[in-house]
Amino acid sequence: MKLAYGVLVAKIERLLRQHGELTSAEICDELDIDRRQGGAVLSRMNKESPHLPKRIYKVRYIHEHENQRRYPRSVYALGDLPDVKKPKANPHANSKRYRTRVNKKVSSVFHLGLTRTQKREMRV
């Protein structure tokens, strides 16, 4: 559904007023809009322009979102306060999560009883 920019801004402001802090994915789901369109509008609302003030700001970042990839997602709230800095990446924690996920994978139910070394030998 394609909405005019002003209508979409008013709906986003009303939604944030009612629910408080939301991520862009939650806003797009609530308003039933495309995430690209919603992201573009949120980005413009987060910046000050010559004609309009900054209307939303980033309160914090979350990493988990249901059925989505893990990366820092902005949580928006109404106001013109300064944005929170984006958290730095932690390569050690990322590689640990990856190794844990790979070690848990099995390609068949018949491989459930194999040891870690037996699984590793099958991959080679």
XYZ file of N, CA, C and O in Angstrom:
496
model
N 0.846 -1.163 0.000
C 0.000 0.000 0.000
C 0.899 1.236 0.000
O 1.789 1.372 0.819
N 0.685 2.131 -0.942
C 1.490 3.338 -1.087
C 0.728 4.511 -0.477
O -0.389 4.806 -0.859
N 1.342 5.169 0.508
C 0.734 6.313 1.165
C 1.536 7.568 0.855
O 2.743 7.502 0.608
N 0.871 8.712 0.888
C 1.563 9.978 0.718
C 2.482 10.201 1.914
O 2.218 9.726 3.023
N 3.567 10.949 1.692
C 4.577 11.150 2.733
C 3.971 11.762 3.996
O 4.203 11.280 5.098
N 3.188 12.813 3.868
C 2.609 13.483 5.037
C 1.664 12.591 5.815
O 1.628 12.621 7.056
N 0.892 11.779 5.109
C -0.040 10.854 5.765
C 0.742 9.806 6.546
O 0.405 9.480 7.688
N 1.806 9.305 5.944
C 2.620 8.285 6.594
C 3.332 8.846 7.831
O 3.398 8.183 8.866
N 3.819 10.073 7.737
C 4.474 10.699 8.889
C 3.484 10.846 10.039
O 3.802 10.547 11.195
N 2.271 11.286 9.732
C 1.248 11.448 10.779
C 0.913 10.106 11.424
O 0.757 10.013 12.650
N 0.830 9.038 10.626
C 0.522 7.713 11.173
C 1.659 7.207 12.059
O 1.423 6.605 13.106
N 2.901 7.447 11.633
C 4.054 7.013 12.429
C 4.091 7.770 13.748
O 4.316 7.183 14.814
N 3.864 9.083 13.706
C 3.852 9.869 14.942
C 2.754 9.396 15.891
O 2.977 9.271 17.093
N 1.574 9.114 15.362
C 0.469 8.636 16.190
C 0.802 7.271 16.802
O 0.543 7.022 17.982
N 1.400 6.406 15.994
C 1.774 5.075 16.465
C 2.811 5.163 17.590
O 2.690 4.473 18.611
N 3.820 6.010 17.415
C 4.842 6.158 18.452
C 4.265 6.809 19.712
O 4.714 6.515 20.821
N 3.304 7.686 19.549
C 2.664 8.312 20.705
C 1.876 7.265 21.501
O 1.865 7.277 22.723
N 1.215 6.338 20.791
C 0.397 5.320 21.451
C 1.237 4.218 22.088
O 0.988 3.800 23.208
N 2.225 3.706 21.341
C 2.978 2.531 21.785
C 4.311 2.860 22.435
O 4.951 1.970 23.006
N 4.787 4.068 22.300
C 6.096 4.409 22.864
C 7.206 4.059 21.899
O 7.162 4.427 20.734
N 8.195 3.324 22.359
C 9.376 2.998 21.561
C 9.121 1.778 20.676
O 8.648 0.754 21.156
N 9.466 1.892 19.372
C 9.288 0.800 18.418
C 10.458 0.756 17.445
O 11.069 1.783 17.154
N 10.729 -0.435 16.906
C 11.716 -0.567 15.845
C 11.057 -0.275 14.506
O 9.823 -0.235 14.402
N 11.868 -0.101 13.472
C 11.304 0.182 12.146
C 10.486 -1.003 11.640
O 9.453 -0.814 10.996
N 10.922 -2.235 11.942
C 10.170 -3.414 11.510
C 8.794 -3.464 12.179
O 7.793 -3.787 11.534
N 8.737 -3.120 13.460
C 7.456 -3.106 14.167
C 6.538 -2.017 13.625
O 5.335 -2.221 13.483
N 7.111 -0.865 13.298
C 6.321 0.228 12.727
C 5.752 -0.180 11.376
O 4.571 0.025 11.089
N 6.588 -0.774 10.529
C 6.134 -1.208 9.203
C 5.065 -2.291 9.301
O 4.115 -2.294 8.519
N 5.209 -3.212 10.260
C 4.197 -4.252 10.450
C 2.871 -3.666 10.902
O 1.810 -4.056 10.419
N 2.930 -2.740 11.844
C 1.701 -2.121 12.360
C 0.957 -1.327 11.291
O -0.266 -1.351 11.224
N 1.715 -0.605 10.446
C 1.095 0.237 9.419
C 0.875 -0.497 8.102
O 0.314 0.066 7.174
N 1.352 -1.752 8.026
C 1.206 -2.572 6.821
C 1.798 -1.866 5.597
O 1.144 -1.681 4.577
N 3.068 -1.441 5.736
C 3.775 -0.796 4.627
C 5.057 -1.553 4.340
O 5.534 -2.342 5.158
N 5.624 -1.291 3.168
C 6.875 -1.901 2.757
C 8.007 -1.364 3.633
O 8.033 -0.182 3.964
N 8.969 -2.214 3.989
C 10.037 -1.781 4.887
C 10.946 -0.747 4.243
O 11.521 0.084 4.937
N 11.083 -0.760 2.923
C 11.899 0.257 2.250
C 11.233 1.636 2.343
O 11.895 2.631 2.592
N 9.931 1.660 2.117
C 9.196 2.918 2.208
C 9.216 3.426 3.656
O 9.468 4.606 3.909
N 8.959 2.547 4.600
C 8.968 2.935 6.008
C 10.343 3.388 6.467
O 10.476 4.374 7.187
N 11.385 2.690 6.029
C 12.746 3.063 6.401
C 13.139 4.424 5.855
O 13.813 5.206 6.521
N 12.705 4.714 4.634
C 13.016 6.009 4.030
C 12.340 7.144 4.799
O 12.955 8.186 5.067
N 11.099 6.950 5.186
C 10.368 7.980 5.923
C 10.976 8.155 7.320
O 11.171 9.282 7.786
N 11.307 7.046 7.987
C 11.922 7.136 9.311
C 13.269 7.843 9.247
O 13.610 8.636 10.135
N 14.034 7.576 8.207
C 15.326 8.232 8.042
C 15.163 9.740 7.882
O 15.920 10.525 8.464
N 14.179 10.159 7.103
C 13.934 11.604 6.931
C 13.409 12.239 8.210
O 13.742 13.380 8.519
N 12.605 11.499 8.955
C 12.073 12.041 10.209
C 13.165 12.160 11.268
O 13.063 12.972 12.185
N 14.226 11.366 11.137
C 15.311 11.351 12.111
C 16.341 12.457 11.858
O 17.244 12.651 12.638
N 16.218 13.165 10.738
C 17.163 14.230 10.396
C 16.462 15.578 10.416
O 15.299 15.695 10.061
N 17.229 16.585 10.793
C 16.700 17.939 10.770
C 16.857 18.502 9.363
O 17.899 18.349 8.732
N 15.803 19.101 8.843
C 15.857 19.722 7.515
C 15.710 21.233 7.677
O 15.352 21.716 8.761
N 15.955 22.001 6.620
C 15.802 23.457 6.728
C 14.381 23.888 7.093
O 14.184 24.934 7.693
N 13.395 23.078 6.736
C 11.996 23.460 6.962
C 11.350 22.767 8.165
O 10.382 23.272 8.716
N 11.881 21.591 8.546
C 11.257 20.813 9.623
C 12.289 20.396 10.661
O 13.440 20.103 10.318
N 11.899 20.307 11.924
C 12.839 19.837 12.960
C 12.937 18.311 12.938
O 12.161 17.629 12.276
N 13.888 17.794 13.687
C 14.023 16.356 13.889
C 12.833 15.900 14.725
O 12.531 16.493 15.756
N 12.125 14.849 14.274
C 10.895 14.448 14.965
C 11.009 13.172 15.763
O 10.238 12.928 16.680
N 11.950 12.296 15.391
C 12.162 11.056 16.146
C 13.650 10.893 16.410
O 14.478 11.479 15.716
N 13.987 10.104 17.408
C 15.390 9.837 17.708
C 15.557 8.374 18.093
O 14.590 7.685 18.406
N 16.811 7.912 18.033
C 17.128 6.526 18.365
C 17.419 6.429 19.852
O 18.350 7.022 20.359
N 16.569 5.659 20.552
C 16.671 5.517 22.000
C 17.750 4.509 22.370
O 18.578 4.756 23.237
N 17.740 3.371 21.702
C 18.697 2.298 21.972
C 18.732 1.372 20.769
O 18.018 1.559 19.802
N 19.547 0.348 20.851
C 19.634 -0.664 19.810
C 19.322 -2.025 20.415
O 19.722 -2.311 21.547
N 18.600 -2.841 19.657
C 18.370 -4.224 20.068
C 18.937 -5.128 18.985
O 19.073 -4.718 17.825
N 19.287 -6.344 19.349
C 19.886 -7.277 18.388
C 18.926 -8.361 17.947
O 19.062 -8.906 16.872
N 17.979 -8.687 18.776
C 17.082 -9.800 18.471
C 15.757 -9.297 17.929
O 15.179 -8.351 18.452
N 15.295 -9.931 16.862
C 13.970 -9.650 16.325
C 13.429 -10.972 15.802
O 14.149 -11.724 15.149
N 12.192 -11.261 16.083
C 11.604 -12.562 15.787
C 11.736 -12.921 14.303
O 11.352 -12.157 13.429
N 12.285 -14.093 14.032
C 12.450 -14.648 12.681
C 13.275 -13.757 11.765
O 13.059 -13.730 10.560
N 14.223 -13.019 12.299
C 15.073 -12.134 11.501
C 16.542 -12.380 11.829
O 16.871 -12.993 12.838
N 17.419 -11.864 10.965
C 18.850 -11.965 11.216
C 19.234 -11.116 12.417
O 18.545 -10.172 12.764
N 20.390 -11.428 12.995
C 20.837 -10.721 14.189
C 21.783 -9.598 13.789
O 22.882 -9.838 13.296
N 21.353 -8.369 13.980
C 22.187 -7.182 13.811
C 21.552 -6.055 14.620
O 20.386 -6.142 15.004
N 22.293 -4.992 14.909
C 21.721 -3.917 15.736
C 20.570 -3.219 15.027
O 20.713 -2.729 13.914
N 19.413 -3.175 15.664
C 18.232 -2.502 15.112
C 17.900 -1.303 15.983
O 17.853 -1.401 17.201
N 17.641 -0.181 15.335
C 17.321 1.052 16.050
C 15.928 0.979 16.652
O 14.994 0.487 16.027
N 15.795 1.491 17.853
C 14.495 1.637 18.507
C 14.205 3.133 18.544
O 14.992 3.916 19.070
N 13.089 3.527 17.922
C 12.751 4.941 17.766
C 11.733 5.392 18.805
O 10.893 4.620 19.244
N 11.809 6.694 19.146
C 10.833 7.339 20.017
C 10.628 8.762 19.523
O 11.457 9.309 18.791
N 9.511 9.365 19.903
C 9.231 10.741 19.512
C 10.122 11.711 20.274
O 10.404 11.511 21.450
N 10.572 12.764 19.593
C 11.378 13.794 20.231
C 12.547 14.194 19.361
O 12.799 13.604 18.304
N 13.280 15.196 19.816
C 14.433 15.656 19.041
C 15.718 15.565 19.860
O 16.624 16.368 19.712
N 15.805 14.567 20.725
C 17.007 14.341 21.519
C 18.104 13.743 20.636
O 17.834 13.211 19.554
N 19.357 13.802 21.069
C 20.440 13.201 20.278
C 20.310 11.671 20.247
O 19.841 11.055 21.203
N 20.744 11.086 19.124
C 20.680 9.636 18.956
C 21.741 8.942 19.799
O 22.822 9.473 20.049
N 21.431 7.725 20.216
C 22.391 6.876 20.915
C 23.384 6.353 19.881
O 23.016 6.075 18.736
N 24.647 6.217 20.264
C 25.654 5.712 19.330
C 25.408 4.228 19.039
O 25.002 3.468 19.913
N 25.689 3.848 17.807
C 25.531 2.453 17.396
C 26.598 1.599 18.084
O 27.765 1.998 18.135
N 26.214 0.438 18.617
C 27.203 -0.406 19.305
C 28.230 -0.976 18.319
O 27.913 -1.258 17.167
N 29.455 -1.135 18.812
C 30.517 -1.683 17.972
C 30.358 -3.200 17.845
O 29.844 -3.859 18.752
N 30.830 -3.721 16.747
C 30.765 -5.163 16.501
C 31.726 -5.889 17.440
O 32.772 -5.355 17.809
N 31.373 -7.110 17.787
C 32.205 -7.942 18.643
C 32.526 -9.222 17.868
O 31.769 -10.203 17.925
N 33.639 -9.227 17.109
C 33.958 -10.394 16.267
C 34.109 -11.688 17.063
O 33.743 -12.757 16.576
N 34.638 -11.597 18.279
C 34.817 -12.804 19.087
C 33.466 -13.441 19.418
O 33.287 -14.661 19.266
N 32.504 -12.627 19.840
C 31.175 -13.157 20.164
C 30.476 -13.671 18.905
O 29.775 -14.691 18.952
N 30.661 -12.975 17.774
C 30.048 -13.423 16.516
C 30.581 -14.782 16.094
O 29.812 -15.668 15.701
N 31.904 -14.965 16.154
C 32.475 -16.250 15.752
C 32.073 -17.359 16.727
O 31.854 -18.505 16.321
N 31.950 -17.024 17.996
C 31.515 -18.028 18.983
C 30.084 -18.484 18.692
O 29.784 -19.680 18.738
N 29.183 -17.527 18.361
C 27.804 -17.887 18.004
C 27.780 -18.755 16.745
O 27.041 -19.739 16.667
N 28.620 -18.416 15.778
C 28.683 -19.186 14.534
C 29.158 -20.614 14.817
O 28.556 -21.582 14.347
N 30.239 -20.751 15.582
C 30.759 -22.092 15.882
C 29.736 -22.932 16.636
O 29.568 -24.121 16.374
N 29.042 -22.317 17.567
C 28.012 -23.031 18.329
C 26.907 -23.521 17.403
O 26.451 -24.668 17.505
N 26.489 -22.649 16.485
C 25.414 -23.015 15.551
C 25.859 -24.138 14.610
O 25.111 -25.080 14.356
N 27.081 -24.070 14.110
C 27.587 -25.095 13.196
C 27.710 -26.437 13.911
O 27.375 -27.477 13.346
N 28.171 -26.412 15.153
C 28.345 -27.669 15.893
C 27.019 -28.339 16.220
O 26.960 -29.552 16.409
N 25.942 -27.580 16.289
C 24.630 -28.153 16.601
C 23.925 -28.729 15.379
O 22.971 -29.487 15.519
N 24.357 -28.348 14.188
C 23.668 -28.783 12.973
C 23.903 -30.262 12.695
O 25.005 -30.774 12.859
N 22.852 -30.915 12.257
C 22.952 -32.289 11.775
C 22.191 -32.366 10.464
O 21.175 -31.706 10.276
N 22.708 -33.157 9.525
C 22.050 -33.248 8.230
C 20.996 -34.352 8.187
O 20.207 -34.415 7.258
N 21.002 -35.209 9.185
C 20.050 -36.307 9.214
C 19.816 -36.734 10.659
O 20.684 -36.549 11.517
N 18.670 -37.329 10.896
C 18.402 -37.826 12.247
C 19.339 -38.976 12.614
O 19.563 -39.244 13.788
N 19.916 -39.622 11.604
C 20.816 -40.736 11.861
C 22.176 -40.244 12.361
O 22.975 -41.013 12.869
N 22.444 -38.939 12.225
C 23.715 -38.382 12.678
C 23.639 -37.847 14.098
O 24.631 -37.347 14.624
N 22.507 -37.934 14.727
C 22.344 -37.385 16.071
C 23.242 -38.079 17.092
O 23.682 -37.468 18.055
N 23.544 -39.332 16.908
C 24.355 -40.075 17.873
C 25.845 -39.958 17.636
O 26.634 -40.477 18.424
N 26.264 -39.251 16.575
C 27.690 -39.143 16.277
C 28.379 -38.159 17.212
O 27.783 -37.203 17.683
N 29.663 -38.409 17.436
C 30.453 -37.469 18.231
C 30.897 -36.303 17.350
O 30.752 -36.339 16.122
N 31.465 -35.277 17.978
C 31.921 -34.098 17.250
C 33.007 -34.452 16.229
O 32.997 -33.961 15.099
N 33.931 -35.333 16.610
C 35.005 -35.703 15.681
C 34.462 -36.514 14.509
O 34.929 -36.354 13.381
N 33.478 -37.358 14.746
C 32.878 -38.119 13.653
C 32.157 -37.181 12.672
O 32.225 -37.380 11.468
N 31.473 -36.164 13.189
C 30.815 -35.192 12.320
C 31.838 -34.421 11.497
O 31.655 -34.186 10.305
N 32.935 -34.040 12.142
C 33.985 -33.278 11.465
C 34.621 -34.117 10.352
O 34.904 -33.611 9.261
N 34.804 -35.408 10.582
C 35.374 -36.296 9.563
C 34.427 -36.437 8.372
O 34.869 -36.540 7.234
N 33.125 -36.401 8.629
C 32.151 -36.521 7.533
C 32.153 -35.252 6.665
O 31.902 -35.338 5.463
N 32.437 -34.074 7.251
C 32.442 -32.823 6.494
C 33.602 -32.743 5.513
O 33.527 -32.065 4.526
N 34.698 -33.413 5.813
C 35.904 -33.340 4.969
C 35.760 -34.165 3.749
O 35.054 -34.359 2.994
